Amino acid sequence: AQSVAQPEDQVNVAEGNPLTVKCTYSVSGNPYLFWYVQYPNRGLQFLLKYITGDNLVKGSYGFEAEFNKSQTSFHLKKPSALVSDSALYFCAVRVIGYQKVTFGIGTKLQVIP
Amino acid sequence: DAGVIQSPRHEVTEMGQEVTLRCKPISGHDYLFWYRQTMMRGLELLIYFNNNVPIDDSGMPEDRFSAKMPNASFSTLKIQPSEPRDSAVYFCASSWDRGAGELFFGEGSRLTVL
């Protein structure tokens, strides 16, 4: 079984400040980890992924995420938030060798001008 | 490529009616997934296909739901008969069997059953 937890329903941050959106996961096996973003009335868009190697991965729009195996976490970060970053963010996990992707419940990011 | 294409974008129907949602995946992708999104339950995987063959349909809620993929460029999700609790946004996504296989999502079909 695999699962993803996003402990915060909503994260508020002031424009220009760093942001963090938290994600922890549980899998039996080695994971692939993903972050997706969803804007209102749109489909999910892929942001970044962790496969193997460097624990800090960089993705689209200046986002990055840090993989921590001991804490089974994959937090999304950005050094300086923009108002346009306001959206719904989903963490997802897939076990290597299997195609089924499990998503977290999503975290609403609100960047305040 | 135009991305994953879903139709219709919006569907309003009455309880008991048949609903058919359609999806055209990205050309060359091996996998196709159907997800349902609601406020209460988030994103739920309903079924996925590999090379047009259903692999895992354990997420299909009940016998009223069925999905087919007659060829590599087309899939349907059918609900018959529809019920108000089926109201949700239904997403189709596709991916290939390379690397981490990130998903490419369509814009979704918003279904309202009255």
Short mmCIF file of C-alpha atoms in Angstrom, two decimals:
data_model
loop_
_atom_site.label_atom_id
_atom_site.label_comp_id
_atom_site.label_asym_id
_atom_site.label_seq_id
_atom_site.Cartn_x
_atom_site.Cartn_y
_atom_site.Cartn_z
CA ALA A 1 0.00 0.00 0.00
CA GLN A 2 1.12 3.54 -0.63
CA SER A 3 -0.13 6.81 0.80
CA VAL A 4 0.64 10.50 0.85
CA ALA A 5 -0.07 12.99 3.62
CA GLN A 6 -0.25 16.72 3.16
CA PRO A 7 -0.81 17.96 6.70
CA GLU A 8 -1.83 21.52 5.84
CA ASP A 9 -5.09 22.29 4.09
CA GLN A 10 -3.88 25.81 3.39
CA VAL A 11 -0.61 27.72 3.53
CA ASN A 12 -0.55 31.51 3.57
CA VAL A 13 2.62 33.40 2.76
CA ALA A 14 3.44 36.99 1.95
CA GLU A 15 4.71 37.81 -1.51
CA GLY A 16 8.49 37.73 -1.60
CA ASN A 17 8.79 35.42 1.40
CA PRO A 18 9.99 31.82 1.14
CA LEU A 19 7.32 29.15 1.04
CA THR A 20 7.18 25.52 2.09
CA VAL A 21 4.41 23.03 1.38
CA LYS A 22 4.79 19.83 3.34
CA CYS A 23 4.43 16.24 2.18
CA THR A 24 5.16 12.88 3.78
CA TYR A 25 4.69 9.51 2.16
CA SER A 26 4.46 5.83 2.95
CA VAL A 27 5.39 3.10 0.49
CA SER A 28 6.61 -0.47 0.43
CA GLY A 29 9.58 -0.11 -1.87
CA ASN A 30 11.57 2.68 -3.45
CA PRO A 31 9.49 5.68 -4.45
CA TYR A 32 9.22 8.10 -7.27
CA LEU A 33 7.90 11.37 -5.83
CA PHE A 34 6.12 14.19 -7.63
CA TRP A 35 4.62 17.61 -7.15
CA TYR A 36 1.77 18.89 -9.31
CA VAL A 37 0.00 22.24 -9.35
CA GLN A 38 -3.64 22.89 -10.19
CA TYR A 39 -5.04 26.30 -11.07
CA PRO A 40 -8.80 26.91 -10.84
CA ASN A 41 -10.83 24.98 -13.39
CA ARG A 42 -7.71 23.44 -14.91
CA GLY A 43 -6.05 20.03 -14.94
CA LEU A 44 -3.01 19.19 -12.85
CA GLN A 45 0.35 20.27 -14.20
CA PHE A 46 3.60 18.48 -13.43
CA LEU A 47 6.10 20.61 -11.45
CA LEU A 48 8.98 18.34 -10.50
CA LYS A 49 9.97 14.81 -9.58
CA TYR A 50 12.46 12.85 -7.54
CA ILE A 51 13.79 9.66 -9.08
CA THR A 52 17.19 9.06 -7.53
CA GLY A 53 20.43 10.87 -6.79
CA ASP A 54 20.57 14.42 -5.47
CA ASN A 55 18.02 14.93 -2.72
CA LEU A 56 17.30 18.48 -3.85
CA VAL A 57 15.41 18.58 -7.12
CA LYS A 58 14.57 21.67 -9.11
CA GLY A 59 11.47 22.12 -11.21
CA SER A 60 9.34 24.60 -13.06
CA TYR A 61 8.68 28.21 -12.04
CA GLY A 62 11.53 28.30 -9.52
CA PHE A 63 10.14 25.52 -7.32
CA GLU A 64 12.34 22.91 -5.70
CA ALA A 65 11.76 19.99 -3.38
CA GLU A 66 13.90 18.15 -0.90
CA PHE A 67 13.74 14.39 -0.54
CA ASN A 68 14.43 13.10 2.96
CA LYS A 69 14.45 9.33 3.12
CA SER A 70 14.77 9.02 6.90
CA GLN A 71 11.79 11.30 7.46
CA THR A 72 9.91 10.00 4.39
CA SER A 73 9.26 13.58 3.36
CA PHE A 74 9.30 15.51 0.12
CA HIS A 75 8.58 19.15 0.95
CA LEU A 76 8.04 21.70 -1.81
CA LYS A 77 9.90 24.99 -1.50
CA LYS A 78 10.43 28.28 -3.25
CA PRO A 79 12.78 31.04 -2.09
CA SER A 80 10.50 33.93 -3.00
CA ALA A 81 6.75 33.53 -3.46
CA LEU A 82 4.76 35.26 -6.19
CA VAL A 83 1.05 36.08 -6.12
CA SER A 84 0.74 33.99 -9.27
CA ASP A 85 1.92 30.93 -7.31
CA SER A 86 -1.46 30.87 -5.55
CA ALA A 87 -2.97 27.50 -6.48
CA LEU A 88 -3.64 23.98 -5.24
CA TYR A 89 -0.55 21.81 -4.85
CA PHE A 90 -0.54 18.02 -4.86
CA CYS A 91 2.19 15.67 -3.73
CA ALA A 92 2.15 12.19 -5.31
CA VAL A 93 4.04 8.92 -4.98
CA ARG A 94 4.63 5.90 -7.15
CA VAL A 95 6.53 2.76 -6.29
CA ILE A 96 9.29 1.96 -8.75
CA GLY A 97 8.11 -0.86 -10.98
CA TYR A 98 4.43 -0.04 -10.59
CA GLN A 99 2.39 2.54 -12.48
CA LYS A 100 -0.24 3.41 -9.90
CA VAL A 101 0.19 6.97 -8.65
CA THR A 102 -1.33 8.01 -5.34
CA PHE A 103 -2.03 11.68 -4.65
CA GLY A 104 -2.27 13.62 -1.43
CA ILE A 105 -5.39 15.59 -0.61
CA GLY A 106 -3.81 18.83 -1.81
CA THR A 107 -2.67 22.05 -0.12
CA LYS A 108 -4.05 25.41 -1.09
CA LEU A 109 -1.29 27.99 -1.33
CA GLN A 110 -2.34 31.59 -0.90
CA VAL A 111 0.30 34.24 -1.60
CA ILE A 112 -0.72 37.57 -0.13
CA PRO A 113 0.37 40.75 -1.93
CA ASP B 1 1.27 17.84 -29.40
CA ALA B 2 -2.03 19.24 -28.19
CA GLY B 3 -1.85 17.42 -24.87
CA VAL B 4 -4.53 15.22 -23.38
CA ILE B 5 -7.93 16.17 -24.74
CA GLN B 6 -11.12 15.56 -22.83
CA SER B 7 -14.73 16.11 -23.79
CA PRO B 8 -17.16 17.39 -22.82
CA ARG B 9 -15.71 20.04 -20.49
CA HIS B 10 -19.04 20.40 -18.74
CA GLU B 11 -21.99 18.05 -18.55
CA VAL B 12 -25.24 18.59 -16.73
CA THR B 13 -27.65 15.69 -16.71
CA GLU B 14 -30.53 14.29 -14.75
CA MET B 15 -30.38 11.32 -12.44
CA GLY B 16 -30.78 8.06 -14.29
CA GLN B 17 -29.32 9.27 -17.56
CA GLU B 18 -26.27 7.74 -19.21
CA VAL B 19 -23.10 9.83 -19.24
CA THR B 20 -20.12 9.23 -21.52
CA LEU B 21 -16.84 11.05 -21.00
CA ARG B 22 -14.14 10.92 -23.66
CA CYS B 23 -10.37 11.17 -23.66
CA LYS B 24 -7.64 11.36 -26.28
CA PRO B 25 -4.22 10.73 -24.73
CA ILE B 26 -0.92 12.12 -25.91
CA SER B 27 0.37 10.22 -28.91
CA GLY B 28 3.01 7.66 -27.96
CA HIS B 29 1.96 7.33 -24.34
CA ASP B 30 1.55 3.77 -23.09
CA TYR B 31 -0.62 4.42 -20.07
CA LEU B 32 -3.99 6.07 -19.60
CA PHE B 33 -5.57 6.88 -16.26
CA TRP B 34 -9.03 8.03 -15.19
CA TYR B 35 -9.25 10.03 -11.95
CA ARG B 36 -12.19 11.59 -10.14
CA GLN B 37 -11.80 14.75 -8.05
CA THR B 38 -14.19 15.84 -5.33
CA MET B 39 -13.83 18.21 -2.40
CA MET B 40 -14.49 15.44 0.08
CA ARG B 41 -12.27 12.69 -1.32
CA GLY B 42 -9.65 14.53 -3.35
CA LEU B 43 -8.20 12.73 -6.36
CA GLU B 44 -9.22 9.09 -6.68
CA LEU B 45 -7.82 6.71 -9.27
CA LEU B 46 -10.68 4.91 -10.95
CA ILE B 47 -8.92 2.76 -13.54
CA TYR B 48 -5.81 2.67 -15.67
CA PHE B 49 -4.84 1.04 -18.95
CA ASN B 50 -1.53 -0.10 -20.39
CA ASN B 51 -1.40 -0.48 -24.16
CA ASN B 52 -5.22 -0.32 -24.26
CA VAL B 53 -5.63 -3.14 -21.72
CA PRO B 54 -7.26 -2.40 -18.32
CA ILE B 55 -4.72 -3.14 -15.60
CA ASP B 56 -6.33 -2.00 -12.38
CA ASP B 57 -10.01 -1.10 -12.04
CA SER B 58 -10.20 -1.50 -8.28
CA GLY B 59 -11.09 2.17 -7.91
CA MET B 60 -14.23 1.99 -10.01
CA PRO B 61 -17.01 2.74 -7.52
CA GLU B 62 -19.58 0.21 -8.69
CA ASP B 63 -21.04 -1.55 -11.67
CA ARG B 64 -22.62 1.66 -12.92
CA PHE B 65 -19.14 2.74 -14.02
CA SER B 66 -17.35 1.26 -17.01
CA ALA B 67 -14.31 2.28 -19.04
CA LYS B 68 -12.99 1.20 -22.40
CA MET B 69 -9.97 1.90 -24.54
CA PRO B 70 -10.67 0.54 -28.02
CA ASN B 71 -7.43 1.93 -29.44
CA ALA B 72 -4.33 3.85 -28.43
CA SER B 73 -5.88 7.24 -29.12
CA PHE B 74 -9.27 7.02 -27.46
CA SER B 75 -10.87 6.07 -24.16
CA THR B 76 -14.33 6.44 -22.67
CA LEU B 77 -15.68 6.46 -19.14
CA LYS B 78 -19.38 5.66 -18.95
CA ILE B 79 -21.79 6.02 -16.05
CA GLN B 80 -25.13 4.32 -16.42
CA PRO B 81 -27.38 5.17 -14.67
CA SER B 82 -25.96 8.38 -13.24
CA GLU B 83 -26.68 9.53 -9.68
CA PRO B 84 -26.23 12.90 -7.93
CA ARG B 85 -23.30 11.51 -5.92
CA ASP B 86 -21.42 11.01 -9.19
CA SER B 87 -21.12 14.78 -9.52
CA ALA B 88 -17.39 15.52 -9.70
CA VAL B 89 -14.60 16.52 -12.03
CA TYR B 90 -13.28 13.57 -14.00
CA PHE B 91 -9.72 13.74 -15.26
CA CYS B 92 -7.97 11.69 -17.84
CA ALA B 93 -4.17 11.49 -17.75
CA SER B 94 -1.57 9.71 -19.82
CA SER B 95 2.07 8.80 -19.39
CA TRP B 96 4.82 6.75 -20.94
CA ASP B 97 6.85 3.91 -19.50
CA ARG B 98 10.08 5.84 -19.32
CA GLY B 99 11.80 7.51 -16.41
CA ALA B 100 9.45 8.32 -13.58
CA GLY B 101 6.43 8.35 -15.86
CA GLU B 102 4.97 11.67 -14.77
CA LEU B 103 1.33 12.14 -15.65
CA PHE B 104 -0.02 14.57 -18.20
CA PHE B 105 -3.56 15.61 -17.35
CA GLY B 106 -6.42 16.82 -19.47
CA GLU B 107 -8.48 19.82 -18.44
CA GLY B 108 -11.17 17.62 -16.94
CA SER B 109 -14.88 17.03 -17.44
CA ARG B 110 -17.09 18.61 -14.81
CA LEU B 111 -20.16 16.44 -14.31
CA THR B 112 -23.27 17.62 -12.51
CA VAL B 113 -26.06 15.12 -11.97
CA LEU B 114 -29.33 16.71 -10.86
#
